mmCIF file of N, CA and C in Angstrom:
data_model
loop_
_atom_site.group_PDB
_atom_site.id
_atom_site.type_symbol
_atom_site.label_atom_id
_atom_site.label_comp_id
_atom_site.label_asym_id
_atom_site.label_seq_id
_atom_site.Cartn_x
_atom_site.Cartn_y
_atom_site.Cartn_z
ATOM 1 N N UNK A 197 -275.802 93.730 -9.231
ATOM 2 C CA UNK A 197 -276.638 94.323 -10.242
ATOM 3 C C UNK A 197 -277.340 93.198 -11.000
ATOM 4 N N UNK A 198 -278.875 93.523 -11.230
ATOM 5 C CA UNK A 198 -279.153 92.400 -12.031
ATOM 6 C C UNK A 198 -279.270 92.449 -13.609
ATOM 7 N N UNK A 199 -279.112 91.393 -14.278
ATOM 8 C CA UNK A 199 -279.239 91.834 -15.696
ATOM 9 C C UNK A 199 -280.679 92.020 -16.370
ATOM 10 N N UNK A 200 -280.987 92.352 -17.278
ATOM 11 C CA UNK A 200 -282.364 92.647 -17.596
ATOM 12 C C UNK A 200 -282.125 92.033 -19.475
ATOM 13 N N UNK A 201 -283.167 91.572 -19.980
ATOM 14 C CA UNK A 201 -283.382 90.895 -21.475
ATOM 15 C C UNK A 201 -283.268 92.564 -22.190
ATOM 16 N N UNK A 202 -282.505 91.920 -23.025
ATOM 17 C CA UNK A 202 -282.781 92.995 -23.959
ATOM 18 C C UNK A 202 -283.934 93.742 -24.441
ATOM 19 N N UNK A 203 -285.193 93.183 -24.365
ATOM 20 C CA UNK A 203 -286.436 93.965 -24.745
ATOM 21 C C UNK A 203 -287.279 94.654 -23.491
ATOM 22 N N UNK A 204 -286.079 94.231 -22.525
ATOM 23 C CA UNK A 204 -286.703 95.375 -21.147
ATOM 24 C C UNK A 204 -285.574 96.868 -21.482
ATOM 25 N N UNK A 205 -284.592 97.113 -21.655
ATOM 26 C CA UNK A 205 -284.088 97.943 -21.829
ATOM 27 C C UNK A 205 -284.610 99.077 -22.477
ATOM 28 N N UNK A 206 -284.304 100.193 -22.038
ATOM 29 C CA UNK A 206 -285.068 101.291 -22.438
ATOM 30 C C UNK A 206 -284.337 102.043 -23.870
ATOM 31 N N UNK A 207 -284.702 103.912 -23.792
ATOM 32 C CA UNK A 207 -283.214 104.356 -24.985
ATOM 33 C C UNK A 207 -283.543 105.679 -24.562
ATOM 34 N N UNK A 208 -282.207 106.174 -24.966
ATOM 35 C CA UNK A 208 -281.954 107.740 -24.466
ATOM 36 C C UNK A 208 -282.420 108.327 -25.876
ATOM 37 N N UNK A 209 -282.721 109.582 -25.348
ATOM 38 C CA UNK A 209 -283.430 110.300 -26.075
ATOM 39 C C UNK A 209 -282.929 112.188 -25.700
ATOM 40 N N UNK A 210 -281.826 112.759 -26.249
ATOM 41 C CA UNK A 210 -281.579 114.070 -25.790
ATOM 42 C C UNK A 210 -281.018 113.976 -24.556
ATOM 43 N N UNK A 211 -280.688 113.210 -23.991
ATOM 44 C CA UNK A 211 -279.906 113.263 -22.751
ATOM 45 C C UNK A 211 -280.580 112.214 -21.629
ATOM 46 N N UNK A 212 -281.791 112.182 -21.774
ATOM 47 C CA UNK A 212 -283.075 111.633 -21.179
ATOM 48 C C UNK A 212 -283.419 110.027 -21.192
ATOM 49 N N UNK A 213 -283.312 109.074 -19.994
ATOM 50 C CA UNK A 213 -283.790 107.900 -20.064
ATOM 51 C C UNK A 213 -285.181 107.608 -20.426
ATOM 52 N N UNK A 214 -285.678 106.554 -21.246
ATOM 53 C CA UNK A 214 -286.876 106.099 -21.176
ATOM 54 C C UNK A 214 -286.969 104.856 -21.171
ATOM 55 N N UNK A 215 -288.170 104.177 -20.744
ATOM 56 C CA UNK A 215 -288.645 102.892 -20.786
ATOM 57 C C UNK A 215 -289.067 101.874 -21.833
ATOM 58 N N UNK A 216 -288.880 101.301 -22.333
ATOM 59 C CA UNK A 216 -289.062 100.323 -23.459
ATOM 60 C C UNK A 216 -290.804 100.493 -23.516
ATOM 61 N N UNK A 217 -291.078 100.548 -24.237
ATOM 62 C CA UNK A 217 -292.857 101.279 -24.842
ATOM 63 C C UNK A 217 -293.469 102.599 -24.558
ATOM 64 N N UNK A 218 -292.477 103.188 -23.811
ATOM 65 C CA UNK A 218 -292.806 104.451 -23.247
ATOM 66 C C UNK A 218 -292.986 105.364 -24.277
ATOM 67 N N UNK A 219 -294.119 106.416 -24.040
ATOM 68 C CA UNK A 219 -294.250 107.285 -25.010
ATOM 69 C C UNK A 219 -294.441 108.762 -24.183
ATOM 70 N N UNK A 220 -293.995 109.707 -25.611
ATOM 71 C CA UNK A 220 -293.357 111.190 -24.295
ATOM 72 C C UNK A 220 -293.650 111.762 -25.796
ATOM 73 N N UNK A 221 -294.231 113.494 -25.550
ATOM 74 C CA UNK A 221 -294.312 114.121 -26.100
ATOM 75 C C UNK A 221 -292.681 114.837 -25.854
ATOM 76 N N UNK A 222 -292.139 115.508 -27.591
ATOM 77 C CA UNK A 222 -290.843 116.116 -28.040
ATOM 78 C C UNK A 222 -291.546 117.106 -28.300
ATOM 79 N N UNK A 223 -290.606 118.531 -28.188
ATOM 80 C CA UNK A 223 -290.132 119.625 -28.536
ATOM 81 C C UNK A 223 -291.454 120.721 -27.322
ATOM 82 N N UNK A 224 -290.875 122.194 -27.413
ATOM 83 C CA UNK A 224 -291.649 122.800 -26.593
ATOM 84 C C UNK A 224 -292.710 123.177 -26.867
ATOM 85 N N UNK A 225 -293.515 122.808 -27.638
ATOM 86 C CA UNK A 225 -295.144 123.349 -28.289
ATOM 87 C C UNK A 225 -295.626 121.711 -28.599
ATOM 88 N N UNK A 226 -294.990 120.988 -28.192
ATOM 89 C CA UNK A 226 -295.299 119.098 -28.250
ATOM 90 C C UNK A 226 -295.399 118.856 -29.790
ATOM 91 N N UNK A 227 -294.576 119.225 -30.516
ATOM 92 C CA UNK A 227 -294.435 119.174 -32.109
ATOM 93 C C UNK A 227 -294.334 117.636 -32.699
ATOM 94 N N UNK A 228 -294.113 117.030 -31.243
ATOM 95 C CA UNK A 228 -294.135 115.126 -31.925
ATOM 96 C C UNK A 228 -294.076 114.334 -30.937
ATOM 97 N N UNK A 229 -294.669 113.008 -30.881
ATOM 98 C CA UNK A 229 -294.942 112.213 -30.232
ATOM 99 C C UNK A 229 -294.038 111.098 -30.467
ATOM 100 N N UNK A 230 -293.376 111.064 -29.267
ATOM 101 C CA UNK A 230 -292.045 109.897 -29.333
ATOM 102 C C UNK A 230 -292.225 108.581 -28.442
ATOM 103 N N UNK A 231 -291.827 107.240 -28.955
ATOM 104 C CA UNK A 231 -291.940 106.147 -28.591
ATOM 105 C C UNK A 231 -290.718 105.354 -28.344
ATOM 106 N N UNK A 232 -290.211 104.794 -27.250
ATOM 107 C CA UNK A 232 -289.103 103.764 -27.193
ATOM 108 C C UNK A 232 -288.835 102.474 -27.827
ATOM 109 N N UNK A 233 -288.167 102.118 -28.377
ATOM 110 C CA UNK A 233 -288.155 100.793 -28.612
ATOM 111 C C UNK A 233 -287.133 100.196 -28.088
ATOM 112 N N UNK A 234 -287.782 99.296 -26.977
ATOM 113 C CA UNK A 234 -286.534 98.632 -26.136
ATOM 114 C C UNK A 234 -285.569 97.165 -26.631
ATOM 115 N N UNK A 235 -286.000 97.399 -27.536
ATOM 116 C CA UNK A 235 -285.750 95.784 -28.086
ATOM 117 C C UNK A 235 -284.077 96.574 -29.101
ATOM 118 N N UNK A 236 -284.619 97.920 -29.850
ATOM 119 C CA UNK A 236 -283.617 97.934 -31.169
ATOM 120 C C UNK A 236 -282.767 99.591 -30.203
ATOM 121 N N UNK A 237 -283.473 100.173 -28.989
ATOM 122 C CA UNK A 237 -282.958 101.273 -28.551
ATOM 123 C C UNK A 237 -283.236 102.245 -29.118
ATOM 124 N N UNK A 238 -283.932 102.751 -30.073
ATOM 125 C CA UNK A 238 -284.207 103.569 -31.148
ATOM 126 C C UNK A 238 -285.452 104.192 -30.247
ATOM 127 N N UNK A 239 -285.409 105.593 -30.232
ATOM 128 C CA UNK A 239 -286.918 106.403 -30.374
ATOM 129 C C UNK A 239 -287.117 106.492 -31.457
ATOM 130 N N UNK A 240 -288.610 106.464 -31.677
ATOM 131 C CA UNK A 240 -288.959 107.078 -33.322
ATOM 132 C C UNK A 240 -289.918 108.059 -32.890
ATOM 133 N N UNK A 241 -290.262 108.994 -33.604
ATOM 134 C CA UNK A 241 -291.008 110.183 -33.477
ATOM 135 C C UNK A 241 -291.581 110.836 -34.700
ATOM 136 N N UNK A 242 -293.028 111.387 -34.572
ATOM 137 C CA UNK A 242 -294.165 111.458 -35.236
ATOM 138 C C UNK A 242 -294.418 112.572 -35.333
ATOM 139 N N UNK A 243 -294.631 113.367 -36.585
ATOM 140 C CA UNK A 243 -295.127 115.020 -35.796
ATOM 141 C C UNK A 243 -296.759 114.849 -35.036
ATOM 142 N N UNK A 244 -296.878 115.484 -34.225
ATOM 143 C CA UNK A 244 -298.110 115.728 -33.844
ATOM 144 C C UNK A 244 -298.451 117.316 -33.342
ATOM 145 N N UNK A 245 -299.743 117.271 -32.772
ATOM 146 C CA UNK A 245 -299.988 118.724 -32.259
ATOM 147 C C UNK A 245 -301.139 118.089 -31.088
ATOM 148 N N UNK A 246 -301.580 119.084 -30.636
ATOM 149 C CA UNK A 246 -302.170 119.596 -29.435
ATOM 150 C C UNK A 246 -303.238 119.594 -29.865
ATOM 151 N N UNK A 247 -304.578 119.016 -29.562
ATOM 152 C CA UNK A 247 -305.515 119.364 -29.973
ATOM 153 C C UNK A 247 -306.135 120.816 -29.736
ATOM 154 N N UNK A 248 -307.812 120.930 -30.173
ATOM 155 C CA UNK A 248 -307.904 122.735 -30.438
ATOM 156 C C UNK A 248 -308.395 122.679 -28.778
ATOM 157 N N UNK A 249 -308.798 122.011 -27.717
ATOM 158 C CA UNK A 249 -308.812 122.094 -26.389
ATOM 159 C C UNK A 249 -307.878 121.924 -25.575
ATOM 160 N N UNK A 250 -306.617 121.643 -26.273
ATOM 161 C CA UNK A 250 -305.608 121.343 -25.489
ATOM 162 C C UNK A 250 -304.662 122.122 -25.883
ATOM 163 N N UNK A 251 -303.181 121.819 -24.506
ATOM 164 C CA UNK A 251 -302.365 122.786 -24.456
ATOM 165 C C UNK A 251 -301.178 122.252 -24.029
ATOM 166 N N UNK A 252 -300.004 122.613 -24.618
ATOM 167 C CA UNK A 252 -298.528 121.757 -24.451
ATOM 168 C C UNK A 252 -298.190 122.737 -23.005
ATOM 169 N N UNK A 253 -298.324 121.821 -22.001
ATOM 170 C CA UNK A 253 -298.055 122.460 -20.941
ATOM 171 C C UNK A 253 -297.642 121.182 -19.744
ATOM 172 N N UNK A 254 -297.272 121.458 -18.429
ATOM 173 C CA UNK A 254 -296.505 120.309 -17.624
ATOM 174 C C UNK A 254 -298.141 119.961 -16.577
ATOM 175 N N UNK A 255 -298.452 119.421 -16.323
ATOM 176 C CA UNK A 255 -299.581 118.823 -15.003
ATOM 177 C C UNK A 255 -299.291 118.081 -15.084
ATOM 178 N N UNK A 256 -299.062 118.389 -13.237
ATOM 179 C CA UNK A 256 -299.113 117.188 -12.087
ATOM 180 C C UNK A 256 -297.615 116.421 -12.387
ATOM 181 N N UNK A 257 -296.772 117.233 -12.876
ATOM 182 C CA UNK A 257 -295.535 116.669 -13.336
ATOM 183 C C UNK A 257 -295.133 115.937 -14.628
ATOM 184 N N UNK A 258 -296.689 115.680 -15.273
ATOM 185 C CA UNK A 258 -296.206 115.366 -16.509
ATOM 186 C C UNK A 258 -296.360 116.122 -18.044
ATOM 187 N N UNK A 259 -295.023 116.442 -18.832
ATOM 188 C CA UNK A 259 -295.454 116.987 -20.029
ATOM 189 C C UNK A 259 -296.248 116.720 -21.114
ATOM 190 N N UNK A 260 -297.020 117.565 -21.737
ATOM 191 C CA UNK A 260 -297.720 117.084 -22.967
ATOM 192 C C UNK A 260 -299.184 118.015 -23.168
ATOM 193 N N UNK A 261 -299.623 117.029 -23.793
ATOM 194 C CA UNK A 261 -300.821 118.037 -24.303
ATOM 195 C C UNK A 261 -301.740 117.503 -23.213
ATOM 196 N N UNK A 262 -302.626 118.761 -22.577
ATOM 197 C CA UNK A 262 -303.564 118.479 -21.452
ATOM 198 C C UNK A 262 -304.586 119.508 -21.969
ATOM 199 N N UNK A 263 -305.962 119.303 -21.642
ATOM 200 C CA UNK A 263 -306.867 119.962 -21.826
ATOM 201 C C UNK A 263 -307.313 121.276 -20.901
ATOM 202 N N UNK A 264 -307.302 122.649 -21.821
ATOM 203 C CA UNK A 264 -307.538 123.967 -21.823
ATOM 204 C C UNK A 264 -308.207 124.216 -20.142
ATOM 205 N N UNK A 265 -307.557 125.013 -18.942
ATOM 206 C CA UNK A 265 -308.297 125.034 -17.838
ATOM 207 C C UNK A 265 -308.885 125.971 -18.204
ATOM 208 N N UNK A 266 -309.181 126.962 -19.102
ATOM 209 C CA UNK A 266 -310.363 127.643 -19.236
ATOM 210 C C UNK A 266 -310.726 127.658 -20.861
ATOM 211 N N UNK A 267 -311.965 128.526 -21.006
ATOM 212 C CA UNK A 267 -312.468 128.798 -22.795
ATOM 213 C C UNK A 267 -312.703 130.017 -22.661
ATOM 214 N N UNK A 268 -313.094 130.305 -23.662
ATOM 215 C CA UNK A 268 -314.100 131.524 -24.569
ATOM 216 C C UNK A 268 -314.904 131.276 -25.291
ATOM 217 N N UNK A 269 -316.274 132.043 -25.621
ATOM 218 C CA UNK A 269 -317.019 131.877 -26.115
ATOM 219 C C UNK A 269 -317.306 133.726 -26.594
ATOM 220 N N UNK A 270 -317.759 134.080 -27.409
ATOM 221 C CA UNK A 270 -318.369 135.398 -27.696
ATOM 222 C C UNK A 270 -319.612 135.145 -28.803
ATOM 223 N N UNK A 271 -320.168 136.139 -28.301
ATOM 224 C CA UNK A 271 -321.691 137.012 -29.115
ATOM 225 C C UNK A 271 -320.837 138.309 -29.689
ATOM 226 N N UNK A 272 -321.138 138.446 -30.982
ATOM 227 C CA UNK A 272 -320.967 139.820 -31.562
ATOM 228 C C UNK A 272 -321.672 139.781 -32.773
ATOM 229 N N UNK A 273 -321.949 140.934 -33.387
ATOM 230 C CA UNK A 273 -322.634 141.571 -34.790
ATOM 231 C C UNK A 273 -323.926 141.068 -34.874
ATOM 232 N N UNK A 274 -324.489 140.693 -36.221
ATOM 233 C CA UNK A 274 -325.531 140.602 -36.444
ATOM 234 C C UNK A 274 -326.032 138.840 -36.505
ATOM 235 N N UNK A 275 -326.378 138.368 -34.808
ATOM 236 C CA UNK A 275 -325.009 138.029 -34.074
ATOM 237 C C UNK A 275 -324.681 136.513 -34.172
ATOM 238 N N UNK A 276 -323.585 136.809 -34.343
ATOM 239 C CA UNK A 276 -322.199 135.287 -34.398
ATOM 240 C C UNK A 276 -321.919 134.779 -33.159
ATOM 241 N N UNK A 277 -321.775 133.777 -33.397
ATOM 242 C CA UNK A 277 -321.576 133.161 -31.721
ATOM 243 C C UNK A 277 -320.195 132.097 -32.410
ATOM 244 N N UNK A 278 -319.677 132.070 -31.321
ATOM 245 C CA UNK A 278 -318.490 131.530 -31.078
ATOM 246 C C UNK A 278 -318.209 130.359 -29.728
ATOM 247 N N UNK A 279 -318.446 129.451 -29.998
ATOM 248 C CA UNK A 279 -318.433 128.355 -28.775
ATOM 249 C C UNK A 279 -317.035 128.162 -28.578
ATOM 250 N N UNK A 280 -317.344 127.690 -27.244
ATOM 251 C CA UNK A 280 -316.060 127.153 -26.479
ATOM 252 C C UNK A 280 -315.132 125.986 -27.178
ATOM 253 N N UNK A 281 -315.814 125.320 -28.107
ATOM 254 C CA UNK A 281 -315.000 124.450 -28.937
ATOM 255 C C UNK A 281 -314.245 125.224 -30.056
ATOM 256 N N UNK A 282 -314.856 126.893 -30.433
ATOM 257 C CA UNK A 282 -314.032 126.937 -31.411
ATOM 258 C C UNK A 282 -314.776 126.694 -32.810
ATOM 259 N N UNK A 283 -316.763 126.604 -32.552
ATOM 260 C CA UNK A 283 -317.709 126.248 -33.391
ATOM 261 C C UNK A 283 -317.928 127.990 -33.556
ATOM 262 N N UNK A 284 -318.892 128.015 -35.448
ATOM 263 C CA UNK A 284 -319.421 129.239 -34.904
ATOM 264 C C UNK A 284 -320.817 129.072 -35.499
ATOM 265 N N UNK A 285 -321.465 129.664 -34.689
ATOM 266 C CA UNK A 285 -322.991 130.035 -35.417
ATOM 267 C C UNK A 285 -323.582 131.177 -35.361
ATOM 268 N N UNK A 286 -324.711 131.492 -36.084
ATOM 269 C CA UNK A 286 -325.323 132.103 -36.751
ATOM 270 C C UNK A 286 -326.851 132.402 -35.885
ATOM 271 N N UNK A 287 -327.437 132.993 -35.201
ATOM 272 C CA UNK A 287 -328.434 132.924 -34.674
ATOM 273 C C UNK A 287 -329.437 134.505 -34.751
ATOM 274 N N UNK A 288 -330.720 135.071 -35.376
ATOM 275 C CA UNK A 288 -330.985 135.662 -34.804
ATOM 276 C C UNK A 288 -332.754 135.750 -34.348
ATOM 277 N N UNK A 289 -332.924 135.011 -33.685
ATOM 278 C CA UNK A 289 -334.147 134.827 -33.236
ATOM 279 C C UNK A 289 -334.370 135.483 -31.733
ATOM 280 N N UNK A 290 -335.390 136.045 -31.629
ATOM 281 C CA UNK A 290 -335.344 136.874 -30.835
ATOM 282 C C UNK A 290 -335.821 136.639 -29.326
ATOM 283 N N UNK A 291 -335.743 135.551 -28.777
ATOM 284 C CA UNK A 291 -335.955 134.767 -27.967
ATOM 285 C C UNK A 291 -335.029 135.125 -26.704
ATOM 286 N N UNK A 292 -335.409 134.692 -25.544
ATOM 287 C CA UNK A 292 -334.164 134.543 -24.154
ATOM 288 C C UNK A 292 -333.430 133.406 -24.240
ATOM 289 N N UNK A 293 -332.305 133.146 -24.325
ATOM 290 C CA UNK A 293 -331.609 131.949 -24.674
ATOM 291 C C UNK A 293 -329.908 132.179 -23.375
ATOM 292 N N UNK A 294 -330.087 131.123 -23.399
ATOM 293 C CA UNK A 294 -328.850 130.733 -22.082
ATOM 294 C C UNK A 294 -327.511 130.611 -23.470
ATOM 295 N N UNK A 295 -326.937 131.898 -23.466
ATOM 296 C CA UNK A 295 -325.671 131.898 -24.090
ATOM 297 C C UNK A 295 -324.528 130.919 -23.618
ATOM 298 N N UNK A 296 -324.280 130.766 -22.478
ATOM 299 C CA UNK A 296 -323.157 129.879 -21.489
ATOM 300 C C UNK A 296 -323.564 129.850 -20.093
ATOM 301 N N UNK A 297 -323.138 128.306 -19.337
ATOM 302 C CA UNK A 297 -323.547 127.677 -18.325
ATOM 303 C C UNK A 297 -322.731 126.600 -18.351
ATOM 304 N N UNK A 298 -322.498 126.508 -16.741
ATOM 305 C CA UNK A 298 -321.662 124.832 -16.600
ATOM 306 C C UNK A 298 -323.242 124.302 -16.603
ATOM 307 N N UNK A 299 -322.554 122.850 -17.007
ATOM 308 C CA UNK A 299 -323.752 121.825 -17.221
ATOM 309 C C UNK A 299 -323.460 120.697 -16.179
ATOM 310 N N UNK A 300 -322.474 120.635 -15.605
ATOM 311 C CA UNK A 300 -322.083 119.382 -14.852
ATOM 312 C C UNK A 300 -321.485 119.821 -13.443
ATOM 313 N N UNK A 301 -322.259 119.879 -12.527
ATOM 314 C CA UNK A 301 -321.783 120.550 -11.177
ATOM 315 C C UNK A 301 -320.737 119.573 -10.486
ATOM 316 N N UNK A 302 -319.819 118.622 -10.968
ATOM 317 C CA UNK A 302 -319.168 117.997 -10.500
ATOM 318 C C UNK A 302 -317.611 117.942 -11.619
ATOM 319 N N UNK A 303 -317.686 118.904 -12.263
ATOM 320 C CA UNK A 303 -316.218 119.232 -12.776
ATOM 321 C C UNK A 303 -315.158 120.216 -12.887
ATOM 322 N N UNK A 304 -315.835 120.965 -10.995
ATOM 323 C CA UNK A 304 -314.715 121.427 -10.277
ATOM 324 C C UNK A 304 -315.147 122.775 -11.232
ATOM 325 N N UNK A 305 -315.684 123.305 -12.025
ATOM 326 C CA UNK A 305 -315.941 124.722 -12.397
ATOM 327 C C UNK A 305 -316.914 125.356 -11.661
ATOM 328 N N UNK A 306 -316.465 126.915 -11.142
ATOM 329 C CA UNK A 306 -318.168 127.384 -10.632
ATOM 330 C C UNK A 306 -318.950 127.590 -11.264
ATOM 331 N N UNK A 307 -320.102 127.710 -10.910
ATOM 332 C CA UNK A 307 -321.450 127.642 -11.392
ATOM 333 C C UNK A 307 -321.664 128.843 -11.769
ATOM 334 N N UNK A 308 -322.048 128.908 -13.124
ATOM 335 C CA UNK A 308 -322.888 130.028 -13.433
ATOM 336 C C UNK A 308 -323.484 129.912 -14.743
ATOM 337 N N UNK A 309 -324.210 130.894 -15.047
ATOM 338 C CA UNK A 309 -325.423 130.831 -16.190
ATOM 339 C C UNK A 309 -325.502 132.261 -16.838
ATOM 340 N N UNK A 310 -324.922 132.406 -18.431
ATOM 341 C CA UNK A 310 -325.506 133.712 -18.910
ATOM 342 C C UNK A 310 -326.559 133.642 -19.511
ATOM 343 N N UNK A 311 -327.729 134.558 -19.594
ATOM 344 C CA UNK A 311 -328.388 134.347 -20.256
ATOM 345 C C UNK A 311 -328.529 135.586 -21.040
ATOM 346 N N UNK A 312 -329.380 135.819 -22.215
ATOM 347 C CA UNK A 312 -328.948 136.638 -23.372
ATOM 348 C C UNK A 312 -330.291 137.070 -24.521
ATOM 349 N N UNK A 313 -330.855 138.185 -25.184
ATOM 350 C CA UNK A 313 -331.797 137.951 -25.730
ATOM 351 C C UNK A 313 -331.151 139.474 -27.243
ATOM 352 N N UNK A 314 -331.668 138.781 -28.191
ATOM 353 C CA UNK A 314 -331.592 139.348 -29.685
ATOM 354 C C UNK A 314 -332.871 140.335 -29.585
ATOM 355 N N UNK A 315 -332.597 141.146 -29.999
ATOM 356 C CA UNK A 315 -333.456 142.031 -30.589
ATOM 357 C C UNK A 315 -333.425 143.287 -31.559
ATOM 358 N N UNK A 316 -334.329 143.586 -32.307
ATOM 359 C CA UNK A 316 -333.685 144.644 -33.640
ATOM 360 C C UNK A 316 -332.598 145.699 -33.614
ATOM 361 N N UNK A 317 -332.010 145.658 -34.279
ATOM 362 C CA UNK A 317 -330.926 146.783 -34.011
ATOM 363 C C UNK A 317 -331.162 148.129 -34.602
ATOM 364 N N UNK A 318 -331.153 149.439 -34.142
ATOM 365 C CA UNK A 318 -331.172 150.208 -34.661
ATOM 366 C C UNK A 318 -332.387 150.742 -35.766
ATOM 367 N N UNK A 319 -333.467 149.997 -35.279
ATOM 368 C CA UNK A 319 -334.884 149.694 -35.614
ATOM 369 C C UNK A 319 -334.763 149.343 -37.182
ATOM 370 N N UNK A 320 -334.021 148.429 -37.615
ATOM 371 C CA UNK A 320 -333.703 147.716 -38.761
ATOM 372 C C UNK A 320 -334.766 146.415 -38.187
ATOM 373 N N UNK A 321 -335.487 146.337 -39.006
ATOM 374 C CA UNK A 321 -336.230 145.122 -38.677
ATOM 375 C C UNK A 321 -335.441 143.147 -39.085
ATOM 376 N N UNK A 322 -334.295 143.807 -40.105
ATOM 377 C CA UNK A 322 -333.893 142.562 -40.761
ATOM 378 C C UNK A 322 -332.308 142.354 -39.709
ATOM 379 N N UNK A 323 -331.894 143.064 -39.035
ATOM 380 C CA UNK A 323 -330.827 143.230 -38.415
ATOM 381 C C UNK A 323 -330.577 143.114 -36.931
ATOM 382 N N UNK A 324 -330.090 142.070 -36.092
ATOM 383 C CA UNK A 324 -330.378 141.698 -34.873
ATOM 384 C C UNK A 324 -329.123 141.893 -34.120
ATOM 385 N N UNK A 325 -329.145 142.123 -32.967
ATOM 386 C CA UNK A 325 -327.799 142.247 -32.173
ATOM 387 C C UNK A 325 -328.350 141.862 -30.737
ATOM 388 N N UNK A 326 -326.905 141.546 -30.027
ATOM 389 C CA UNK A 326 -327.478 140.966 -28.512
ATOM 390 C C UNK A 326 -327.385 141.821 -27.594
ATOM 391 N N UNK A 327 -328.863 142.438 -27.110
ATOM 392 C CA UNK A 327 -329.155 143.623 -26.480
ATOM 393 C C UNK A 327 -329.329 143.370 -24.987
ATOM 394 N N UNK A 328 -329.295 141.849 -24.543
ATOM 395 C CA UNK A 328 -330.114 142.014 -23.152
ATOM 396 C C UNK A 328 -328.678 140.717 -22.769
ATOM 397 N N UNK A 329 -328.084 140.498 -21.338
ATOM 398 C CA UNK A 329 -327.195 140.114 -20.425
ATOM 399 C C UNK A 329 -327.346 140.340 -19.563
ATOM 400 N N UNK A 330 -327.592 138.336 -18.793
ATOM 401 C CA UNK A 330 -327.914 138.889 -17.289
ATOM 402 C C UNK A 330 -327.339 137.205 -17.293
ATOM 403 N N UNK A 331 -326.260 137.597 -15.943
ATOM 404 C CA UNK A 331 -325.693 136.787 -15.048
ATOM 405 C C UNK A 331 -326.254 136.136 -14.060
ATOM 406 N N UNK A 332 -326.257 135.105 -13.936
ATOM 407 C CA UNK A 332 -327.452 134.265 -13.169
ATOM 408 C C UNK A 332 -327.111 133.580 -12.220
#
């Protein structure tokens, strides 16, 4: 067996080996971000969270926060829009406008395009809703 310096040595953590600088998301919703210290054996741990695109889940074998394989977005009322980030706006101009579309044909999503148009509601001239949807 060979011996190893003390600041290669790793530290248990819940039952669990780790590597001296290694860092691993704790608890099942990734509630904190834990670090080894191989030198004193000590994990220390941080609360953290998941960002608003991401998700405490396992890929490709490893745990932690990984980014959302799908979104949402919605149009409703007089009308609100709701982006895939979780933005919202305010729009009612009465125009044809591309509601949602991949933009990058090389990040493994299929292709598609909604497009979308405002127009008066209920012959309220000050009051707009999204009357027209077409899949492209």
């Amino acid at each position: 067996m060979d011996c190893v310096p003390p600041t290669s040595c790793g530290c248990y953590h819940e039952g669990r080996y780790w590597q001296s600088g290694q860092q691993f998301w704790d608890g099942e919703e990734c509630q904190s971000l834990c670090s080894c210290n191989g030198v004193t054996g000590v994990v220390s741990c941080v609360p953290h969270s998941c960002g608003p695109d991401e998700a405490c889940r396992v890929v490709d074998g490893q745990f932690g926060c990984h980014p959302n394989p799908h979104g949402t977005c919605s149009a409703s009322g007089d009308p609100h829009y709701l982006t895939f980030d979780g933005k919202t706006y305010d729009f009612q101009g009465t125009c044809r406008y591309v509601l949602a579309e991949v933009c990058n044909s090389s990040s493994g999503l299929h292709q598609f395009s909604v497009e979308a148009k405002n127009e008066p509601w209920n012959g309220l001239p000050h009051v707009f809703a999204v009357n027209f949807v077409q899949k492209c």
